[in-house]
Every structure is written in structure tokens, then in C-alpha cells.
């Protein structure tokens, strides 16, 4: 065992050196091997902090799952989570989030392209309907579906919740 001075209290400790460095490290072993490899590669190649990329991937997975699955025992829980990354300016907080959310942002981009082309998701032909002069027929307006919300005003959230 190595005797090492504790950085916080200044007291000497006889804990192994390995336990001091791993004490507050993010538990990446909880992830599947593929995700562990992504975390390792982004830490090594893109210089992402390990806890930031692991947290961002976990939160992105939670966002992707959404309310699709519910865990029930004595109560029900969805996969809804909140994340806050706290760090000094310049410690690379934004890049891991952008990396983790890239597939979801790509899906939102596809939704926007469909919306801008006028697609409503219902490709029904309206030519087969014959209307009398007294009937009115409204063609359904296409609605923009979103996963990532950037307009967090009350009005913006109402529209997003109506369309999703």
C-alpha cells in the first residue's frame, strides 16, 4: 500500500492509490460493451471528459426511449430524466451533448424536411372525394414533430405537445 496525502483534507491515508483515483469516477461498467467502447474512444480521440460523455449518452438514451416503455412494480416509472453538466468554462461540456444527441437531431431534421415539403404523414389522395357545394373539406395541415425542444416558452411547449 502507498501512503498518500488526501488532497481535500491534507491527512495521510493508507488507501491503495487505485482506490483514490477511482473513488468518484463515473461507473462506465454499467453500460453494454459497445457503449463502453464509444465512451473510451471519445475520451481518447475527442478528449471528452468521461463523466460528461457517459452522462450525455445515458440522457440521450432516456430521451430516445421517452414514454415508449414503462417500468411497473408497485408504481409506474417512465424513462424520463434530467441532466445538468456542471464544469468550468472550456472543460468541453457542450461537445459530448452534441455528440450524444446527433442521431436524435438527425431525426428531428428529417421531421423538419417532411414538414417543409408539406407532408402530413398521411399520403391519402384527396382527389377521390366528391363534395357537394354545401360541404366543406379541410385538407389536414402538416404538423412539425420534434424530439428536442429549443423553444421553451409556454406557447412553444403547447404547440410541441399538441403535435407530438
Coordinates of N, CA, C and O in Angstrom, one line a residue:
X1 N 0.8 -1.2 0.0 CA 0.0 0.0 0.0 C 0.9 1.2 0.0 O 1.9 1.3 0.7
X2 N 0.4 2.2 -0.7 CA 1.1 3.5 -0.7 C 0.5 4.5 0.3 O -0.7 4.5 0.4
X3 N 1.3 5.2 0.9 CA 0.8 6.3 1.8 C 0.7 7.5 1.0 O 1.7 8.0 0.4
X4 N -0.5 8.1 0.9 CA -0.7 9.2 0.0 C -1.5 10.3 0.8 O -2.3 10.0 1.6
X5 N -1.1 11.5 0.6 CA -1.8 12.6 1.3 C -3.1 12.9 0.6 O -3.2 13.0 -0.6
X6 N -4.2 12.9 1.4 CA -5.5 13.2 0.9 C -5.5 14.7 0.4 O -5.2 15.6 1.2
X7 N -5.9 14.9 -0.9 CA -5.9 16.3 -1.4 C -6.9 17.2 -0.8 O -6.7 18.4 -0.7
X8 N -8.0 16.7 -0.3 CA -9.0 17.5 0.3 C -8.7 17.9 1.8 O -8.8 19.0 2.1
X9 N -8.4 16.9 2.6 CA -8.2 17.2 4.0 C -6.7 17.4 4.4 O -6.4 17.9 5.4
X10 N -5.8 16.9 3.5 CA -4.4 17.0 3.9 C -3.9 15.9 4.8 O -2.8 15.8 5.1
X11 N -4.8 15.0 5.2 CA -4.5 13.9 6.1 C -3.9 12.8 5.3 O -4.2 12.6 4.1
X12 N -2.9 12.1 5.9 CA -2.3 10.9 5.2 C -3.3 9.8 5.3 O -4.0 9.6 6.3
X13 N -3.3 9.0 4.2 CA -4.2 7.8 4.2 C -3.4 6.6 3.7 O -2.3 6.8 3.0
X14 N -3.8 5.4 4.1 CA -3.1 4.2 3.6 C -3.9 3.5 2.6 O -3.6 2.3 2.3
X15 N -4.9 4.2 2.0 CA -5.7 3.5 0.9 C -4.8 3.3 -0.3 O -3.9 4.0 -0.6
X16 N -5.0 2.2 -1.0 CA -4.3 2.0 -2.3 C -4.5 3.2 -3.2 O -5.5 3.8 -3.2
X17 N -3.5 3.5 -4.0 CA -3.5 4.6 -4.9 C -4.7 4.4 -5.9 O -5.3 5.4 -6.2
X18 N -5.0 3.2 -6.3 CA -6.0 3.0 -7.3 C -7.4 3.4 -6.8 O -8.2 3.9 -7.5
X19 N -7.6 3.1 -5.5 CA -8.9 3.4 -4.9 C -9.1 4.9 -4.8 O -10.3 5.4 -4.8
X20 N -8.1 5.7 -4.7 CA -8.2 7.1 -4.6 C -8.6 7.7 -5.9 O -9.4 8.6 -6.0
X21 N -8.0 7.2 -7.0 CA -8.3 7.8 -8.3 C -9.7 7.3 -8.8 O -10.3 8.0 -9.6
X22 N -10.2 6.1 -8.4 CA -11.4 5.6 -9.0 C -12.6 5.9 -8.1 O -13.7 5.5 -8.4
X23 N -12.4 6.6 -6.9 CA -13.5 6.7 -6.0 C -14.7 7.4 -6.5 O -15.8 7.0 -6.3
X24 N -14.5 8.5 -7.2 CA -15.6 9.3 -7.7 C -15.8 9.2 -9.3 O -16.4 10.1 -9.9
X25 N -15.2 8.2 -9.9 CA -15.3 8.1 -11.3 C -16.7 7.5 -11.7 O -17.3 6.8 -11.0
X26 N -17.1 8.0 -12.9 CA -18.4 7.5 -13.4 C -18.4 6.0 -13.6 O -17.4 5.5 -14.2
X27 N -19.4 5.3 -13.2 CA -19.4 3.8 -13.3 C -19.7 3.3 -14.7 O -20.8 2.9 -15.0
X28 N -18.7 3.5 -15.6 CA -19.0 3.1 -17.0 C -19.2 1.6 -17.2 O -19.7 1.2 -18.3
X29 N -18.9 0.8 -16.2 CA -19.0 -0.7 -16.3 C -20.5 -1.0 -16.4 O -20.9 -2.2 -16.7
X30 N -21.4 -0.1 -16.1 CA -22.9 -0.4 -16.1 C -23.4 -0.5 -17.5 O -24.4 -1.0 -17.8
X31 N -22.6 0.1 -18.5 CA -23.1 0.1 -19.9 C -22.7 -1.1 -20.6 O -21.8 -1.8 -20.2
X32 N -23.4 -1.5 -21.7 CA -23.0 -2.6 -22.6 C -21.6 -2.3 -23.2 O -21.2 -1.1 -23.2
X33 N -20.9 -3.3 -23.6 CA -19.6 -3.2 -24.1 C -19.5 -2.2 -25.3 O -18.5 -1.4 -25.4
X34 N -20.5 -2.2 -26.1 CA -20.4 -1.2 -27.3 C -20.4 0.2 -26.8 O -19.7 1.0 -27.3
X35 N -21.2 0.5 -25.8 CA -21.3 1.9 -25.3 C -20.0 2.2 -24.5 O -19.5 3.3 -24.6
X36 N -19.5 1.2 -23.8 CA -18.2 1.4 -23.1 C -17.1 1.8 -24.1 O -16.2 2.6 -23.9
X37 N -17.1 1.1 -25.3 CA -16.1 1.4 -26.4 C -16.3 2.8 -26.9 O -15.4 3.5 -27.2
X38 N -17.6 3.3 -27.1 CA -17.8 4.6 -27.5 C -17.3 5.6 -26.5 O -16.7 6.6 -26.9
X39 N -17.6 5.4 -25.3 CA -17.1 6.3 -24.2 C -15.5 6.3 -24.2 O -14.9 7.4 -24.2
X40 N -14.9 5.2 -24.3 CA -13.5 5.1 -24.3 C -12.9 5.8 -25.5 O -11.9 6.6 -25.4
X41 N -13.5 5.6 -26.7 CA -13.0 6.2 -27.9 C -13.1 7.7 -27.9 O -12.2 8.4 -28.4
X42 N -14.3 8.2 -27.4 CA -14.5 9.7 -27.4 C -13.6 10.3 -26.3 O -13.1 11.4 -26.5
X43 N -13.3 9.6 -25.3 CA -12.3 10.1 -24.3 C -10.9 10.2 -24.9 O -10.2 11.2 -24.8
X44 N -10.5 9.1 -25.5 CA -9.2 9.1 -26.1 C -9.0 10.0 -27.3 O -8.0 10.7 -27.4
X45 N -10.0 9.9 -28.3 CA -9.8 10.6 -29.5 C -10.3 12.1 -29.5 O -9.7 13.0 -30.2
X46 N -11.4 12.3 -28.9 CA -12.0 13.7 -28.9 C -11.8 14.4 -27.6 O -12.3 15.6 -27.5
X47 N -11.1 13.8 -26.6 CA -10.8 14.5 -25.4 C -12.0 14.9 -24.6 O -12.0 15.9 -23.9
X48 N -13.1 14.1 -24.6 CA -14.3 14.3 -23.8 C -14.0 13.9 -22.4 O -13.4 12.8 -22.2
X49 N -14.5 14.6 -21.4 CA -14.4 14.1 -20.1 C -15.3 12.8 -20.0 O -16.4 12.8 -20.5
X50 N -14.8 11.8 -19.3 CA -15.5 10.5 -19.3 C -16.9 10.7 -18.7 O -17.9 10.1 -19.2
X51 N -17.0 11.4 -17.6 CA -18.3 11.5 -16.9 C -19.3 12.3 -17.8 O -20.5 12.1 -17.7
X52 N -18.8 13.3 -18.5 CA -19.7 14.1 -19.4 C -20.3 13.3 -20.5 O -21.5 13.4 -20.8
X53 N -19.4 12.5 -21.2 CA -19.9 11.7 -22.4 C -20.8 10.6 -21.9 O -21.8 10.3 -22.5
X54 N -20.5 10.0 -20.8 CA -21.3 8.9 -20.2 C -22.7 9.4 -19.8 O -23.7 8.8 -20.1
X55 N -22.7 10.6 -19.1 CA -24.0 11.2 -18.7 C -24.8 11.6 -19.9 O -26.0 11.4 -20.0
X56 N -24.1 12.2 -20.9 CA -24.8 12.6 -22.1 C -25.4 11.4 -22.9 O -26.6 11.5 -23.4
X57 N -24.7 10.3 -23.0 CA -25.2 9.1 -23.7 C -26.4 8.5 -22.9 O -27.4 8.1 -23.5
X58 N -26.3 8.5 -21.6 CA -27.4 8.0 -20.8 C -28.6 8.9 -20.9 O -29.7 8.3 -21.1
X59 N -28.4 10.2 -21.0 CA -29.6 11.1 -21.1 C -30.2 11.0 -22.5 O -31.4 11.0 -22.7
X60 N -29.3 10.9 -23.5 CA -29.8 10.7 -24.9 C -30.6 9.5 -25.1 O -31.7 9.4 -25.7
X61 N -30.2 8.4 -24.4 CA -30.9 7.1 -24.5 C -32.3 7.3 -23.8 O -33.3 6.8 -24.3
X62 N -32.3 8.0 -22.7 CA -33.5 8.3 -22.0 C -34.5 9.1 -22.8 O -35.7 8.8 -22.9
X63 N -34.0 10.1 -23.6 CA -34.8 10.9 -24.5 C -35.3 10.0 -25.6 O -36.5 10.2 -26.0
X64 N -34.5 9.2 -26.2 CA -34.9 8.3 -27.3 C -36.0 7.3 -26.9 O -37.0 7.1 -27.6
X65 N -35.9 6.8 -25.7 CA -36.9 5.9 -25.2 C -38.2 6.6 -24.8 O -39.3 6.1 -25.1
X66 N -38.1 7.7 -24.2 CA -39.2 8.5 -23.8 C -40.3 7.8 -23.0 O -40.0 7.1 -22.1
X67 N -41.5 7.9 -23.4 CA -42.6 7.2 -22.8 C -43.0 5.9 -23.5 O -44.1 5.3 -23.3
X68 N -42.1 5.4 -24.4 CA -42.4 4.2 -25.1 C -42.5 3.0 -24.2 O -43.3 2.1 -24.4
X69 N -41.6 2.9 -23.2 CA -41.6 1.8 -22.2 C -41.9 2.4 -20.8 O -41.4 3.4 -20.5
X70 N -42.6 1.6 -20.0 CA -42.9 1.9 -18.6 C -42.5 0.8 -17.7 O -42.8 -0.4 -18.0
X71 N -41.8 1.1 -16.7 CA -41.4 0.1 -15.7 C -42.5 0.1 -14.6 O -42.7 1.2 -14.0
X72 N -43.0 -1.0 -14.3 CA -44.1 -1.1 -13.3 C -43.8 -2.1 -12.2 O -43.4 -3.2 -12.6
X73 N -44.0 -1.8 -11.0 CA -43.9 -2.7 -9.9 C -45.1 -2.3 -9.0 O -46.2 -2.7 -9.2
X74 N -44.8 -1.6 -8.0 CA -45.9 -1.0 -7.2 C -46.3 0.3 -7.7 O -47.4 0.8 -7.3
X75 N -45.5 0.9 -8.6 CA -45.9 2.2 -9.3 C -45.3 2.1 -10.7 O -44.5 1.2 -11.0
X76 N -45.6 3.1 -11.5 CA -45.1 3.1 -12.8 C -44.0 4.2 -13.0 O -44.2 5.3 -12.4
X77 N -43.0 3.9 -13.7 CA -41.9 4.9 -14.0 C -41.6 4.9 -15.5 O -41.5 3.8 -16.1
X78 N -41.5 6.1 -16.1 CA -41.1 6.2 -17.4 C -39.6 6.4 -17.4 O -39.0 6.5 -16.4
X79 N -39.0 6.6 -18.6 CA -37.6 6.7 -18.7 C -37.2 8.2 -18.8 O -36.2 8.6 -19.4
X80 N -38.0 9.0 -18.2 CA -37.8 10.5 -18.1 C -36.6 10.8 -17.2 O -36.6 10.3 -16.1
X81 N -35.7 11.6 -17.6 CA -34.6 12.0 -16.8 C -34.2 13.5 -17.0 O -34.5 14.0 -18.1
X82 N -33.5 14.0 -16.1 CA -33.0 15.4 -16.2 C -31.5 15.3 -16.1 O -30.9 14.5 -15.3
X83 N -30.8 16.2 -16.7 CA -29.3 16.2 -16.7 C -28.8 17.6 -16.6 O -29.2 18.5 -17.4
X84 N -27.8 17.8 -15.7 CA -27.1 19.1 -15.7 C -25.6 18.8 -15.7 O -25.2 18.0 -14.8
X85 N -24.9 19.3 -16.6 CA -23.4 19.2 -16.6 C -22.8 20.5 -16.0 O -23.1 21.5 -16.5
X86 N -22.1 20.3 -14.9 CA -21.5 21.5 -14.3 C -20.0 21.4 -14.4 O -19.4 20.4 -14.1
X87 N -19.4 22.5 -14.9 CA -18.0 22.5 -15.1 C -17.5 23.9 -15.4 O -18.3 24.8 -15.8
X88 N -16.3 24.1 -15.2 CA -15.7 25.4 -15.5 C -15.8 25.7 -17.0 O -15.9 24.8 -17.8
X89 N -15.7 27.0 -17.4 CA -15.7 27.3 -18.9 C -14.6 26.6 -19.6 O -13.5 26.6 -19.1
X90 N -14.8 26.1 -20.7 CA -13.8 25.5 -21.5 C -13.5 24.0 -21.2 O -12.5 23.5 -21.8
X91 N -14.2 23.4 -20.3 CA -13.9 22.0 -20.0 C -14.6 21.0 -20.9 O -14.6 19.8 -20.7
X92 N -15.2 21.5 -22.0 CA -15.8 20.6 -23.0 C -17.1 20.0 -22.6 O -17.2 18.8 -22.6
X93 N -18.1 20.8 -22.2 CA -19.4 20.3 -21.7 C -20.3 20.1 -22.9 O -21.1 19.2 -23.0
X94 N -20.3 21.1 -23.9 CA -21.2 21.1 -25.0 C -21.0 20.0 -26.0 O -21.9 19.3 -26.5
X95 N -19.7 19.7 -26.3 CA -19.4 18.7 -27.4 C -19.9 17.3 -27.0 O -20.5 16.7 -27.9
X96 N -19.8 16.8 -25.8 CA -20.4 15.5 -25.5 C -21.9 15.4 -25.7 O -22.4 14.4 -26.2
X97 N -22.5 16.5 -25.3 CA -24.0 16.5 -25.5 C -24.4 16.5 -27.0 O -25.3 15.8 -27.4
X98 N -23.7 17.4 -27.8 CA -23.9 17.4 -29.2 C -23.7 16.0 -29.9 O -24.4 15.6 -30.7
X99 N -22.6 15.4 -29.4 CA -22.2 14.0 -30.0 C -23.3 13.0 -29.6 O -23.8 12.2 -30.5
X100 N -23.7 13.0 -28.3 CA -24.7 12.0 -27.9 C -26.1 12.2 -28.6 O -26.8 11.3 -28.9
X101 N -26.5 13.5 -28.8 CA -27.8 13.8 -29.4 C -27.8 13.9 -30.9 O -28.8 14.2 -31.5
X102 N -26.7 13.6 -31.5 CA -26.6 13.7 -33.0 C -27.6 12.9 -33.7 O -28.3 13.3 -34.7
X103 N -27.8 11.6 -33.3 CA -28.9 10.8 -34.0 C -30.3 11.3 -33.8 O -31.1 11.3 -34.8
X104 N -30.5 11.9 -32.7 CA -31.9 12.4 -32.4 C -32.1 13.7 -33.2 O -33.1 14.0 -33.7
X105 N -31.0 14.5 -33.2 CA -31.1 15.8 -34.0 C -31.2 15.5 -35.5 O -32.0 16.2 -36.2
X106 N -30.6 14.4 -36.0 CA -30.8 14.0 -37.4 C -32.2 13.6 -37.7 O -32.8 13.9 -38.7
X107 N -32.8 12.9 -36.7 CA -34.3 12.5 -36.9 C -35.2 13.7 -36.9 O -36.1 13.8 -37.7
X108 N -34.9 14.7 -36.0 CA -35.7 15.9 -36.0 C -35.5 16.7 -37.3 O -36.4 17.3 -37.8
X109 N -34.3 16.6 -37.9 CA -34.0 17.3 -39.2 C -34.9 16.6 -40.3 O -35.4 17.3 -41.1
X110 N -35.0 15.3 -40.2 CA -35.8 14.6 -41.2 C -37.3 15.0 -41.0 O -38.0 15.2 -42.0
X111 N -37.7 15.1 -39.8 CA -39.1 15.5 -39.5 C -39.3 16.9 -40.1 O -40.4 17.2 -40.7
X112 N -38.4 17.8 -40.0 CA -38.5 19.2 -40.5 C -38.5 19.2 -42.0 O -39.3 19.9 -42.6
X113 N -37.7 18.3 -42.6 CA -37.7 18.2 -44.1 C -39.1 17.8 -44.6 O -39.6 18.3 -45.6
X114 N -39.7 16.8 -43.9 CA -41.0 16.3 -44.3 C -42.0 17.4 -44.1 O -42.9 17.6 -44.9
X115 N -41.9 18.1 -43.0 CA -42.8 19.2 -42.7 C -42.7 20.3 -43.8 O -43.7 20.9 -44.2
X116 N -41.5 20.7 -44.1 CA -41.3 21.8 -45.1 C -41.7 21.4 -46.5 O -42.1 22.3 -47.3
X117 N -41.8 20.1 -46.8 CA -42.3 19.7 -48.1 C -43.8 19.5 -48.1 O -44.4 19.1 -49.1
X118 N -44.4 19.8 -47.0 CA -45.9 19.7 -46.9 C -46.4 18.3 -46.6 O -47.6 18.1 -46.6
X119 N -45.6 17.4 -46.3 CA -46.0 16.1 -45.9 C -46.7 16.0 -44.6 O -46.2 16.6 -43.6
X120 N -47.8 15.4 -44.5 CA -48.5 15.4 -43.2 C -48.4 14.0 -42.5 O -48.9 13.8 -41.5
X121 N -47.7 13.1 -43.2 CA -47.6 11.7 -42.7 C -48.8 10.9 -43.2 O -48.7 9.7 -43.1
X122 N -49.8 11.5 -43.7 CA -51.0 10.8 -44.3 C -50.9 11.1 -45.8 O -51.3 12.2 -46.2
X123 N -50.5 10.2 -46.6 CA -50.4 10.4 -48.0 C -51.6 9.9 -48.7 O -51.6 9.2 -49.7
X124 N -52.8 10.3 -48.2 CA -54.0 9.9 -48.8 C -54.3 10.8 -50.0 O -53.9 12.0 -50.0
X125 N -54.9 10.3 -51.0 CA -55.3 11.1 -52.2 C -56.6 11.7 -51.9 O -57.6 11.0 -51.6
X126 N -56.7 13.0 -52.0 CA -57.9 13.7 -51.8 C -58.8 13.9 -53.0 O -59.9 14.4 -53.0
X127 N -58.2 13.4 -54.2 CA -59.0 13.5 -55.4 C -60.2 12.6 -55.5 O -61.1 12.9 -56.2
X128 N -60.2 11.5 -54.7 CA -61.3 10.6 -54.8 C -62.6 11.1 -54.1 O -63.6 10.5 -54.3
X129 N -62.4 12.1 -53.3 CA -63.6 12.6 -52.6 C -64.4 13.6 -53.5 O -63.8 14.5 -54.1
X130 N -65.7 13.4 -53.6 CA -66.6 14.3 -54.3 C -67.4 15.0 -53.3 O -68.1 14.4 -52.4
X131 N -67.4 16.3 -53.3 CA -68.1 17.1 -52.3 C -69.2 17.9 -53.0 O -69.0 18.4 -54.2
X132 N -70.3 18.0 -52.4 CA -71.3 18.9 -52.9 C -71.0 20.3 -52.6 O -70.0 20.6 -51.8
X133 N -71.7 21.2 -53.1 CA -71.5 22.6 -52.9 C -71.6 23.0 -51.4 O -71.0 24.0 -51.0
X134 N -72.4 22.3 -50.7 CA -72.7 22.7 -49.3 C -71.6 22.2 -48.3 O -71.6 22.6 -47.2
X135 N -70.9 21.2 -48.8 CA -69.9 20.6 -47.9 C -68.6 21.3 -48.0 O -68.2 21.8 -49.0
X136 N -67.9 21.4 -46.8 CA -66.6 22.0 -46.8 C -65.6 20.8 -46.4 O -65.9 19.9 -45.7
X137 N -64.5 20.9 -47.0 CA -63.5 19.9 -46.8 C -62.1 20.6 -46.5 O -61.7 21.4 -47.2
X138 N -61.6 20.2 -45.3 CA -60.3 20.8 -44.9 C -59.2 19.8 -45.1 O -59.3 18.7 -44.6
X139 N -58.2 20.2 -45.8 CA -57.0 19.3 -46.0 C -56.2 19.4 -44.8 O -55.9 20.5 -44.3
X140 N -55.8 18.3 -44.2 CA -55.1 18.4 -42.9 C -53.8 19.1 -43.1 O -53.0 18.8 -44.1
X141 N -53.5 20.0 -42.2 CA -52.2 20.7 -42.3 C -51.1 19.9 -41.7 O -51.3 19.2 -40.7
X142 N -50.0 19.9 -42.3 CA -48.9 19.1 -41.8 C -48.4 19.7 -40.4 O -48.4 20.9 -40.3
X143 N -48.0 18.9 -39.5 CA -47.6 19.3 -38.2 C -46.1 18.9 -38.0 O -45.7 17.8 -38.4
X144 N -45.3 19.8 -37.4 CA -43.9 19.6 -37.2 C -43.8 18.8 -35.9 O -44.2 19.2 -34.9
X145 N -43.2 17.5 -36.1 CA -42.9 16.7 -34.9 C -41.5 17.0 -34.5 O -40.6 17.2 -35.3
X146 N -41.3 17.0 -33.1 CA -40.0 17.3 -32.6 C -39.7 16.4 -31.4 O -40.6 16.0 -30.7
X147 N -38.4 16.1 -31.3 CA -37.9 15.4 -30.1 C -37.2 16.3 -29.2 O -37.4 16.3 -28.0
X148 N -36.3 17.1 -29.8 CA -35.5 18.1 -29.0 C -36.3 19.4 -29.1 O -36.5 20.0 -30.2
X149 N -36.6 20.0 -27.9 CA -37.3 21.2 -27.9 C -36.3 22.4 -27.6 O -35.5 22.3 -26.7
X150 N -36.4 23.4 -28.5 CA -35.5 24.5 -28.3 C -36.3 25.8 -27.9 O -35.7 26.7 -27.4
X151 N -37.6 25.8 -28.2 CA -38.4 26.9 -27.7 C -39.1 26.5 -26.4 O -40.1 25.8 -26.5
X152 N -38.6 26.9 -25.3 CA -39.1 26.5 -24.0 C -40.1 27.5 -23.4 O -40.4 27.5 -22.3
X153 N -40.7 28.4 -24.3 CA -41.7 29.3 -23.8 C -43.0 28.5 -23.6 O -43.1 27.4 -24.2
X154 N -43.9 29.0 -22.9 CA -45.2 28.3 -22.7 C -45.9 28.1 -24.0 O -46.4 27.0 -24.3
X155 N -45.9 29.1 -24.9 CA -46.6 29.0 -26.2 C -45.9 27.9 -27.0 O -46.5 27.1 -27.7
X156 N -44.5 27.9 -27.0 CA -43.8 26.9 -27.8 C -44.0 25.5 -27.3 O -44.2 24.6 -28.1
X157 N -44.1 25.3 -26.0 CA -44.3 24.0 -25.4 C -45.7 23.5 -25.7 O -45.9 22.3 -26.0
X158 N -46.7 24.4 -25.7 CA -48.1 24.0 -26.1 C -48.2 23.4 -27.5 O -48.7 22.4 -27.7
X159 N -47.5 24.1 -28.4 CA -47.5 23.7 -29.8 C -46.8 22.3 -30.0 O -47.3 21.4 -30.6
X160 N -45.7 22.2 -29.3 CA -44.9 20.9 -29.4 C -45.7 19.8 -28.8 O -45.8 18.7 -29.4
X161 N -46.4 20.0 -27.7 CA -47.2 18.9 -27.1 C -48.4 18.6 -27.9 O -48.9 17.4 -27.9
X162 N -49.0 19.5 -28.6 CA -50.1 19.3 -29.5 C -49.7 18.4 -30.6 O -50.4 17.5 -31.0
X163 N -48.5 18.6 -31.2 CA -48.1 18.0 -32.4 C -47.4 16.6 -32.1 O -47.2 15.9 -33.1
X164 N -47.1 16.3 -31.0 CA -46.3 15.1 -30.7 C -47.2 14.2 -30.0 O -47.4 13.8 -29.0

